[in-house]
PDB file of C-alpha atoms and ligand atoms in Angstrom:
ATOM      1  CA  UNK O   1     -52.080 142.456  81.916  1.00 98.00           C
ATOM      2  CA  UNK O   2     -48.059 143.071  81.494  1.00 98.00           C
ATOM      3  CA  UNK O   3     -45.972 140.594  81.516  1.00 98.00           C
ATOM      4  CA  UNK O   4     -42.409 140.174  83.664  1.00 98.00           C
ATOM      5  CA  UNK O   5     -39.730 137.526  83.499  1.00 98.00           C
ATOM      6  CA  UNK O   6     -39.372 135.648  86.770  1.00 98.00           C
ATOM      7  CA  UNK O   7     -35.671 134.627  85.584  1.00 98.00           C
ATOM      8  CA  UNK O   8     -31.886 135.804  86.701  1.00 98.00           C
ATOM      9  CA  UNK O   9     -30.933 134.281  83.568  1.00 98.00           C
ATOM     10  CA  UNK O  10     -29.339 136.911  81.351  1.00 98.00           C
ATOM     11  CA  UNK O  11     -29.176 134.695  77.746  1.00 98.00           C
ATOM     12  CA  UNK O  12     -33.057 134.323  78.603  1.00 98.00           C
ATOM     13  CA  UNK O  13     -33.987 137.767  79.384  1.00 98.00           C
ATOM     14  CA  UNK O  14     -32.074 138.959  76.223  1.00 98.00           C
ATOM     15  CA  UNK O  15     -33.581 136.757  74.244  1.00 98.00           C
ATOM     16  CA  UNK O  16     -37.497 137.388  75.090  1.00 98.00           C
ATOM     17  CA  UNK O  17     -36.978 140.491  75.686  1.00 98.00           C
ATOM     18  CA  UNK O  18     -36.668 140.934  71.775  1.00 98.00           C
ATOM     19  CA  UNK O  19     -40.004 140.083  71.272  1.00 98.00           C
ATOM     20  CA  UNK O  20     -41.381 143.118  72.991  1.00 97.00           C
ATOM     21  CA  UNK O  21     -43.800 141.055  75.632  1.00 98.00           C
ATOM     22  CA  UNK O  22     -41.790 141.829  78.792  1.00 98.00           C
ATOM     23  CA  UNK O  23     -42.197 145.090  80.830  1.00 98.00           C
ATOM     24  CA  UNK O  24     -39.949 144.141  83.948  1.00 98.00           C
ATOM     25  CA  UNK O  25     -37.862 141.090  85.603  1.00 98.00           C
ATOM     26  CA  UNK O  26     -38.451 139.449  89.159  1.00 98.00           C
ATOM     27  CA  UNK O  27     -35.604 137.533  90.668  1.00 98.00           C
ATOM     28  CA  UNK O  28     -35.220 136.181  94.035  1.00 98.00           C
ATOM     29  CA  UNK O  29     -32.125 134.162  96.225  1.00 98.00           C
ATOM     30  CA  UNK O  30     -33.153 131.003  94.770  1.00 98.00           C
ATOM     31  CA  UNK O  31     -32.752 132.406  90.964  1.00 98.00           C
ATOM     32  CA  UNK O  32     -29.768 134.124  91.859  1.00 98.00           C
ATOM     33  CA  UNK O  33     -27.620 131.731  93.410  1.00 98.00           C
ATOM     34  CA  UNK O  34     -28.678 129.363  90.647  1.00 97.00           C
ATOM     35  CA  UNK O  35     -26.423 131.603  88.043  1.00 98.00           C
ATOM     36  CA  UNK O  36     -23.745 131.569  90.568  1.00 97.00           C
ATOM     37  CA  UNK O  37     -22.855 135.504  89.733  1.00 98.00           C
ATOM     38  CA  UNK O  38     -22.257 138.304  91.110  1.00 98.00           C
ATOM     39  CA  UNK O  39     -25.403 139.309  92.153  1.00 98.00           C
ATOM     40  CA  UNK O  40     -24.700 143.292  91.194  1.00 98.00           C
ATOM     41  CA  UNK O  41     -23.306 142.526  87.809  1.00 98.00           C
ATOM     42  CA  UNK O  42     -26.324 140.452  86.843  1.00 98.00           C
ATOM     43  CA  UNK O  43     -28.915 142.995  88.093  1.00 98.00           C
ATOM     44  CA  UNK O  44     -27.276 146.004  86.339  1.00 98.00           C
ATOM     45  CA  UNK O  45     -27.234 143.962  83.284  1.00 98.00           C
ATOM     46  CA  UNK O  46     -30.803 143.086  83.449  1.00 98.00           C
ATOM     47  CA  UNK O  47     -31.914 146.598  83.647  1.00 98.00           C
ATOM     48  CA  UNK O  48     -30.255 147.752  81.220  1.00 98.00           C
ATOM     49  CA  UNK O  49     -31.753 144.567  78.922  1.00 98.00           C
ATOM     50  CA  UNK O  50     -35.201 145.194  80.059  1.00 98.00           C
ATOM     51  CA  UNK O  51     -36.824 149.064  80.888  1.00 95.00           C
ATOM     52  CA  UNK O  52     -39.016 148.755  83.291  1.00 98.00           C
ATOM     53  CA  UNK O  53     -39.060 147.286  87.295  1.00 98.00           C
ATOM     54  CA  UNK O  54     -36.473 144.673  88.262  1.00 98.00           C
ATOM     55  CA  UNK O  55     -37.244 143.276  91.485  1.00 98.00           C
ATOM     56  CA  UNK O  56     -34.372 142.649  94.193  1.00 98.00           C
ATOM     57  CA  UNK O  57     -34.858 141.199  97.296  1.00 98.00           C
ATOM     58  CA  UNK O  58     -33.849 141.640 101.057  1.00 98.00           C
ATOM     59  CA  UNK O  59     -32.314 138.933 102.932  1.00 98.00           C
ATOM     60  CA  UNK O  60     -32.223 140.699 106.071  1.00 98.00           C
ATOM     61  CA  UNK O  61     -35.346 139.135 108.135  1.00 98.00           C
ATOM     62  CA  UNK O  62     -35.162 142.950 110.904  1.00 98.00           C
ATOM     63  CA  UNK O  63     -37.258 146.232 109.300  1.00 98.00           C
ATOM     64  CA  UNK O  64     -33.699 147.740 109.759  1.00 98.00           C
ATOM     65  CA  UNK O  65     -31.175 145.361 107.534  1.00 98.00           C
ATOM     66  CA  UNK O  66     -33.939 145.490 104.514  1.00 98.00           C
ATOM     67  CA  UNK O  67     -34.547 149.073 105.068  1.00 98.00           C
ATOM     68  CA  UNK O  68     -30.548 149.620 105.056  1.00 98.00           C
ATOM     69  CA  UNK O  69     -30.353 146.946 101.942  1.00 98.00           C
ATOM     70  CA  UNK O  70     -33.317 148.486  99.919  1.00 98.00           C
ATOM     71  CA  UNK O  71     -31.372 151.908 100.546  1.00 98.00           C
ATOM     72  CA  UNK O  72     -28.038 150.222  99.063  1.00 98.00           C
ATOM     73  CA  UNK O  73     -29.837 148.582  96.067  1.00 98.00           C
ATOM     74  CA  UNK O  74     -31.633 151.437  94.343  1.00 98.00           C
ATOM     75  CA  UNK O  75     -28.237 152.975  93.691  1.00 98.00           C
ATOM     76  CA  UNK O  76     -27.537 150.078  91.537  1.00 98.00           C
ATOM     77  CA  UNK O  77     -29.729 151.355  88.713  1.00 98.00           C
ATOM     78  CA  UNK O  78     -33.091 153.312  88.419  1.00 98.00           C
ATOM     79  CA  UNK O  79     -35.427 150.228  87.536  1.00 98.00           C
ATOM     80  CA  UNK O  80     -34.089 148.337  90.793  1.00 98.00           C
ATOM     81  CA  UNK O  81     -37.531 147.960  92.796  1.00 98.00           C
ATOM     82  CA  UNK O  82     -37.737 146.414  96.275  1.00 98.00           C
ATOM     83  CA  UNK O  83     -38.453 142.265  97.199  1.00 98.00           C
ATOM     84  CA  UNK O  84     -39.542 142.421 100.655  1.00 98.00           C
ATOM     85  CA  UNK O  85     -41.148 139.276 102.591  1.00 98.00           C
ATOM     86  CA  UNK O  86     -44.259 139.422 103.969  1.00 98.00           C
ATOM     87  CA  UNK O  87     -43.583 139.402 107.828  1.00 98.00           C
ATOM     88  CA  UNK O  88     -44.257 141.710 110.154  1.00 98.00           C
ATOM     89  CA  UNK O  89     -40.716 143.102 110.094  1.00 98.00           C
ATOM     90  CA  UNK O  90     -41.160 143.484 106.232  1.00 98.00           C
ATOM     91  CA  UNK O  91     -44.547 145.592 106.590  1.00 98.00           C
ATOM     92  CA  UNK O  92     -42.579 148.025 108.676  1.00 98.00           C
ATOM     93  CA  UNK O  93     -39.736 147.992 106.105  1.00 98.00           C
ATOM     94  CA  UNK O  94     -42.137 148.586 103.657  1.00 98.00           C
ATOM     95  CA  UNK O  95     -43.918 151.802 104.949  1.00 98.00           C
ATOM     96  CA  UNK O  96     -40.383 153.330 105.366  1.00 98.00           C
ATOM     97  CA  UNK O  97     -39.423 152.607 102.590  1.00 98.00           C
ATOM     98  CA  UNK O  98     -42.714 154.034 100.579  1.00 98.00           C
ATOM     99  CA  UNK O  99     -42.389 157.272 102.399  1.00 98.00           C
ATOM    100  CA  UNK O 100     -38.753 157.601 100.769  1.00 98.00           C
ATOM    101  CA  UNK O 101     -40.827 156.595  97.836  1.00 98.00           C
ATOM    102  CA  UNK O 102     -38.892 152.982  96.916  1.00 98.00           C
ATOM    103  CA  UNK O 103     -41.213 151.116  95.427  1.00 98.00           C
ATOM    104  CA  UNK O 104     -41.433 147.538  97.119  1.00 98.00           C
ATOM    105  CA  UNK O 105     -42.772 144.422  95.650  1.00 98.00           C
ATOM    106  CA  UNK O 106     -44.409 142.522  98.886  1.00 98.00           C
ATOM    107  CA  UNK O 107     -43.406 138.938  98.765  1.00 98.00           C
ATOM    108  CA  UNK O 108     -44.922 135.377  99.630  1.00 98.00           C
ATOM    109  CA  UNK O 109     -48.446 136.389  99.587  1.00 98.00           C
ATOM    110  CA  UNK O 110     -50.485 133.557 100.183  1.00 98.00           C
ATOM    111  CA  UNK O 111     -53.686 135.280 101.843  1.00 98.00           C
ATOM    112  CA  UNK O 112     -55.873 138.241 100.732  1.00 98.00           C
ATOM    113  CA  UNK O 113     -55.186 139.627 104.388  1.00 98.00           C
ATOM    114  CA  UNK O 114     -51.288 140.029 103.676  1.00 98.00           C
ATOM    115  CA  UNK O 115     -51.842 141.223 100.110  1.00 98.00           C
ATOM    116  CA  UNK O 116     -54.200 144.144 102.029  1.00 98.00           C
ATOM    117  CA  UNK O 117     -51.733 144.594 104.813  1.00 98.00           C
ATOM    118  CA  UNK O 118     -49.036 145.338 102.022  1.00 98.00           C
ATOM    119  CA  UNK O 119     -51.028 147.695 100.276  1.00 98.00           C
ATOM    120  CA  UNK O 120     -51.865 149.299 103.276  1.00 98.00           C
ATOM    121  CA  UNK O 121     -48.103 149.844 104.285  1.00 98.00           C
ATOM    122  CA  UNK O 122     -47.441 150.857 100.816  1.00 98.00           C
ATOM    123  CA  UNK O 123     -46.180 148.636  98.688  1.00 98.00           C
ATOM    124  CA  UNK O 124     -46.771 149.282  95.095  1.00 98.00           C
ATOM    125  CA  UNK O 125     -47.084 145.442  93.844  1.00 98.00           C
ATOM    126  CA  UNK O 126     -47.841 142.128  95.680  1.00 98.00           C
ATOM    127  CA  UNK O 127     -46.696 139.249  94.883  1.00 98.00           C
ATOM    128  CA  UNK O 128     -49.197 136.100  95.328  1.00 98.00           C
ATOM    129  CA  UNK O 129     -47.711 132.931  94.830  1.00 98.00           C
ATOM    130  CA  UNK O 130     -50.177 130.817  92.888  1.00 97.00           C
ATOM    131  CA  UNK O 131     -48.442 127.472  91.947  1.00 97.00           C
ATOM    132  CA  UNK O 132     -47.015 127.006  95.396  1.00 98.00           C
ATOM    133  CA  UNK O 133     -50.832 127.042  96.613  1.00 98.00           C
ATOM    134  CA  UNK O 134     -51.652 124.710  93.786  1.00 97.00           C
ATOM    135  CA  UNK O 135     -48.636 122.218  94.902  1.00 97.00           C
ATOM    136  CA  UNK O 136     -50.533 121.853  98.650  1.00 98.00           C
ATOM    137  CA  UNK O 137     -53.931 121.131  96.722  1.00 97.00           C
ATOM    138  CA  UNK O 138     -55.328 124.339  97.266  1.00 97.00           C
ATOM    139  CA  UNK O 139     -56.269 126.569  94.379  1.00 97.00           C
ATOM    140  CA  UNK O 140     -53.927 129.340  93.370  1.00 97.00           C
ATOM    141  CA  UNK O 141     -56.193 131.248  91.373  1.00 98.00           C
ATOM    142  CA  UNK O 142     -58.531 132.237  94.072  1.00 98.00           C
ATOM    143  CA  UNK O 143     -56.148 134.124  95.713  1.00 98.00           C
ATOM    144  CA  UNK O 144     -55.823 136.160  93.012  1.00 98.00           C
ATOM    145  CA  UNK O 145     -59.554 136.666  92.503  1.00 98.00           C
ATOM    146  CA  UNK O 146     -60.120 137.663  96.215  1.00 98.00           C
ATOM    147  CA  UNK O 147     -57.236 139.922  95.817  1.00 98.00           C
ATOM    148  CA  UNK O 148     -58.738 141.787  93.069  1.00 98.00           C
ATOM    149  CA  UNK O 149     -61.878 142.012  94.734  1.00 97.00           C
ATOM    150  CA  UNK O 150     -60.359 143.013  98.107  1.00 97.00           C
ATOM    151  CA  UNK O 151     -58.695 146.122  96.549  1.00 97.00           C
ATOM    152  CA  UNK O 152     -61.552 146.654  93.799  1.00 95.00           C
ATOM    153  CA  UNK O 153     -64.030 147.777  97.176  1.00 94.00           C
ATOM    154  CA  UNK O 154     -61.087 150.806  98.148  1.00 92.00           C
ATOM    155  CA  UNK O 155     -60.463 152.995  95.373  1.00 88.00           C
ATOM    156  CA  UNK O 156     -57.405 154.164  97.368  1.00 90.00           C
ATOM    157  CA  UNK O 157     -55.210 151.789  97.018  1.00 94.00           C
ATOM    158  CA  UNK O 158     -53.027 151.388  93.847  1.00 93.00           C
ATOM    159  CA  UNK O 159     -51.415 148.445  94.744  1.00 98.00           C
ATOM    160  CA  UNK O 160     -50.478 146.416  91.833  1.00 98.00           C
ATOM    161  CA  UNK O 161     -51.445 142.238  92.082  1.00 98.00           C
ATOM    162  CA  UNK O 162     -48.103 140.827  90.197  1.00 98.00           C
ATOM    163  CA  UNK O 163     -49.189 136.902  89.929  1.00 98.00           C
ATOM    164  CA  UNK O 164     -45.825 134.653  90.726  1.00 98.00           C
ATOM    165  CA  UNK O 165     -44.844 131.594  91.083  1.00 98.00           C
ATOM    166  CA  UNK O 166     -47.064 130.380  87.470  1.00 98.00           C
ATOM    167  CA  UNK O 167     -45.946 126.862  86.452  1.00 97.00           C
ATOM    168  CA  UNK O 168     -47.854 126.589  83.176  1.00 97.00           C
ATOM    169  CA  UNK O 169     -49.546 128.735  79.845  1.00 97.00           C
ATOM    170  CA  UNK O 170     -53.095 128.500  81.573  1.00 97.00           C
ATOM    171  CA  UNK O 171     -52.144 130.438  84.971  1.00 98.00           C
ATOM    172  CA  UNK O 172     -51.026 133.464  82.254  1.00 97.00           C
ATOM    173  CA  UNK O 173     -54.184 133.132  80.878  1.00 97.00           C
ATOM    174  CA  UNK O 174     -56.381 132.511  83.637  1.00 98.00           C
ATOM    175  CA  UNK O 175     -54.371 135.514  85.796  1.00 98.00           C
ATOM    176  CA  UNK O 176     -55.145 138.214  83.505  1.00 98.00           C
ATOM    177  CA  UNK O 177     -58.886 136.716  83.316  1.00 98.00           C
ATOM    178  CA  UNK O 178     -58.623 136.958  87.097  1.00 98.00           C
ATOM    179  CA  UNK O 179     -57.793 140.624  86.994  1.00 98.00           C
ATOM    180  CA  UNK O 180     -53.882 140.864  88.012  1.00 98.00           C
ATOM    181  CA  UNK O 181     -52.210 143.530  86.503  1.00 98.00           C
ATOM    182  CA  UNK O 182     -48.797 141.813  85.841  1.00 98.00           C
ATOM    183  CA  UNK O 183     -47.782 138.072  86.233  1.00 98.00           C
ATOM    184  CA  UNK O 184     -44.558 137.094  86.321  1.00 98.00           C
ATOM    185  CA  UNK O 185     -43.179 134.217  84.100  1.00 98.00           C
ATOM    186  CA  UNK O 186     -40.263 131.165  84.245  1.00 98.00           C
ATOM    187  CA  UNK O 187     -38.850 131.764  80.429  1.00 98.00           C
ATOM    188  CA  UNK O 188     -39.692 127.869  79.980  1.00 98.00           C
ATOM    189  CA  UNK O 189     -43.826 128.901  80.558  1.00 98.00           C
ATOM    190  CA  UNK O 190     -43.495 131.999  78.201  1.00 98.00           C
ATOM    191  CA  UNK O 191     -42.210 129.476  75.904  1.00 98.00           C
ATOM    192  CA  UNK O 192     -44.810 126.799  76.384  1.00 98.00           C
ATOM    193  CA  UNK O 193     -46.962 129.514  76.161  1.00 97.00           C
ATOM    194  CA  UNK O 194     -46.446 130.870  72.272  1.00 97.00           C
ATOM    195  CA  UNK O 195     -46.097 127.387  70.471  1.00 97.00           C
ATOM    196  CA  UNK O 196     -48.995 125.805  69.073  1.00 97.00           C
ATOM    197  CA  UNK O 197     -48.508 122.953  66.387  1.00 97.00           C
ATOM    198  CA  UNK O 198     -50.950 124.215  63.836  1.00 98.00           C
ATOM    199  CA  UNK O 199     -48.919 127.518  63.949  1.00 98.00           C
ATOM    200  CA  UNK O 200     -46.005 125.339  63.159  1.00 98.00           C
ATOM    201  CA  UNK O 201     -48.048 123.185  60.677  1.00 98.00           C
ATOM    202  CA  UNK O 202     -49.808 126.058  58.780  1.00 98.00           C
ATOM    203  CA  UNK O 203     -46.273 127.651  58.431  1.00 98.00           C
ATOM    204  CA  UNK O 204     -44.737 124.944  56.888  1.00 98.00           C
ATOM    205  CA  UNK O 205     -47.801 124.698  54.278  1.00 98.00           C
ATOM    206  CA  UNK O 206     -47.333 128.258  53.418  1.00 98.00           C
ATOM    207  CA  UNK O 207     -43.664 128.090  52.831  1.00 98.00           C
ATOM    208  CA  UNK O 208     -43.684 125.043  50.760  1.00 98.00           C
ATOM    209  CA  UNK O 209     -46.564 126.413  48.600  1.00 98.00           C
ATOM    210  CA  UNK O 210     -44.563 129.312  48.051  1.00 98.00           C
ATOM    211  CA  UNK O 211     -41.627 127.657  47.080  1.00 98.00           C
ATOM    212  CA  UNK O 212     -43.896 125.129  44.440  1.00 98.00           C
ATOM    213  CA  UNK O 213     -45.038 129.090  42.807  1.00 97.00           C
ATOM    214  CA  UNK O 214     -41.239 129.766  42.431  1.00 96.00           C
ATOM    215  CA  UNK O 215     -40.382 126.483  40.592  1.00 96.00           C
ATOM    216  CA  UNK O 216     -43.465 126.429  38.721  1.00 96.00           C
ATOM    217  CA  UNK O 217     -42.457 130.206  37.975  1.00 95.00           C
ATOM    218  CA  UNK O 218     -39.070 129.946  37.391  1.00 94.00           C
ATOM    219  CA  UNK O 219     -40.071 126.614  34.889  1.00 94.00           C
ATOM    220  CA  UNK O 220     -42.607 128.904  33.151  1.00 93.00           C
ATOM    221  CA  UNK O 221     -39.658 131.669  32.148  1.00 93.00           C
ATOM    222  CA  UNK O 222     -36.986 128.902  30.981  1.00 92.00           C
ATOM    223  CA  UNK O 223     -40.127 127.574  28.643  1.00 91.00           C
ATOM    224  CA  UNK O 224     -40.668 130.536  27.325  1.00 89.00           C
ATOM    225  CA  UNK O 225     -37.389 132.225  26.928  1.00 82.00           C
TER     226      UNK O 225
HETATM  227  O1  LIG B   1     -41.574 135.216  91.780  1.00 79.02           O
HETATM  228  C1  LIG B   1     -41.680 134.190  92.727  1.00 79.02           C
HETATM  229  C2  LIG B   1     -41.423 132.900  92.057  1.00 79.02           C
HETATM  230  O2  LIG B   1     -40.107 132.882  91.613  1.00 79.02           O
HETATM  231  C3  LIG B   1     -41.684 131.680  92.850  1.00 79.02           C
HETATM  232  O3  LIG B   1     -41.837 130.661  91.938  1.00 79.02           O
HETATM  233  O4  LIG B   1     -41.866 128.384  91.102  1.00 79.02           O
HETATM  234  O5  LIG B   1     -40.391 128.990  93.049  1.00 79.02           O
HETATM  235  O6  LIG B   1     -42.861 128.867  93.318  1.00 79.02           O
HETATM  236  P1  LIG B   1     -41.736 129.152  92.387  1.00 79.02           P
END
């Protein structure tokens, strides 16, 4: 399973993207207009900080305005991929769009159905929202599962199941269990997600046995010299 940052924050995405785990970025209107920028700027920047699919989305709710936005934001930069909601408008957005061959990321999946009826019209990832399902008491994670199986049984469709909306380290792990070929990741849960104390523990043992060898070392050449 790859790994994207679900973040518009640029100090975040520069720093994890230096540790190599990141293949692409998802944003949305909620994570832009929390950095307050302008939007363009920022999504330039993050594909040239990270190569591989940044997802921007439509905010026109007609198949026209997000075809005619989708048009306007590939020619921002060559990773720019499409964010398109999943409404009927957006599934005949969609399969104009993936005849001009813009790759769309389907949005607010919340039902196997939808995640088919993107594939069908073409989209090249969905986008399941799996903590949002958790937060009404339902469980995320079988979405994902009946996703997988759903497009397992057609061997035409390449559709790729992006997990979103993951609130904590288990939904990484548990997604790729599940089968998704990407999930997408707040910085704070990639975070969460690489500490462990005994890591941090068996560190500091090595370093200070280390550093007894160099006094005891260094001791042993004044004594003798
Ligand atoms: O990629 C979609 C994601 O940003 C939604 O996450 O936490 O707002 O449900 P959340």
């Amino acid at each position: 399973m790859r790994i994207f940052l679900d973040t518009a924050n640029l100090d975040d995405i520069r720093e994890i993207a230096r540790w190599g785990i990141i293949s692409g970025v998802t944003t949305n209107p909620t994570l832009l207009a929390r950095e307050g920028k302008n939007v363009r700027d920022v999504i330039v920047e993050i594909c040239e900080i990270v190569n591989g699919p940044v997802s921007m989305e439509v905010v026109s709710t007609d198949a026209e305005g997000m075809v005619r936005e989708a048009r306007e934001y590939v020619t921002w930069h060559p990773n720019v991929i499409i964010k398109i909601p999943m409404i009927p408008e957006g599934l005949a957005a969609t399969a104009i769009l993936a005849r001009e061959g813009i790759q769309v990321n389907m949005t607010l999946i919340f039902n196997p159905n939808q995640a088919l009826f993107a594939a069908l019209a073409g989209a090249a990832y969905v986008s399941p929202f799996l903590g949002r399902l958790d937060d009404i008491s339902t469980e995320g994670m079988d979405l994902i599962r009946e996703i997988v199986a759903v497009f397992r049984q057609d061997a035409h469709l390449d559709t790729q199941i992006l997990a979103a909306s993951l609130r904590h380290p288990r939904h990484l792990v548990e997604a790729a269990k599940a089968g998704a070929d990407v999930a997408t990741c707040p910085p704070a849960v990639i975070r969460k997600a690489l500490k462990h104390p005994l890591t941090d523990i068996g560190l500091e043992r090595f370093l200070n046995d280390w550093r007894q060898l160099e006094a005891t070392l260094t001791r042993e050449v004044a004594r003798v010299s």
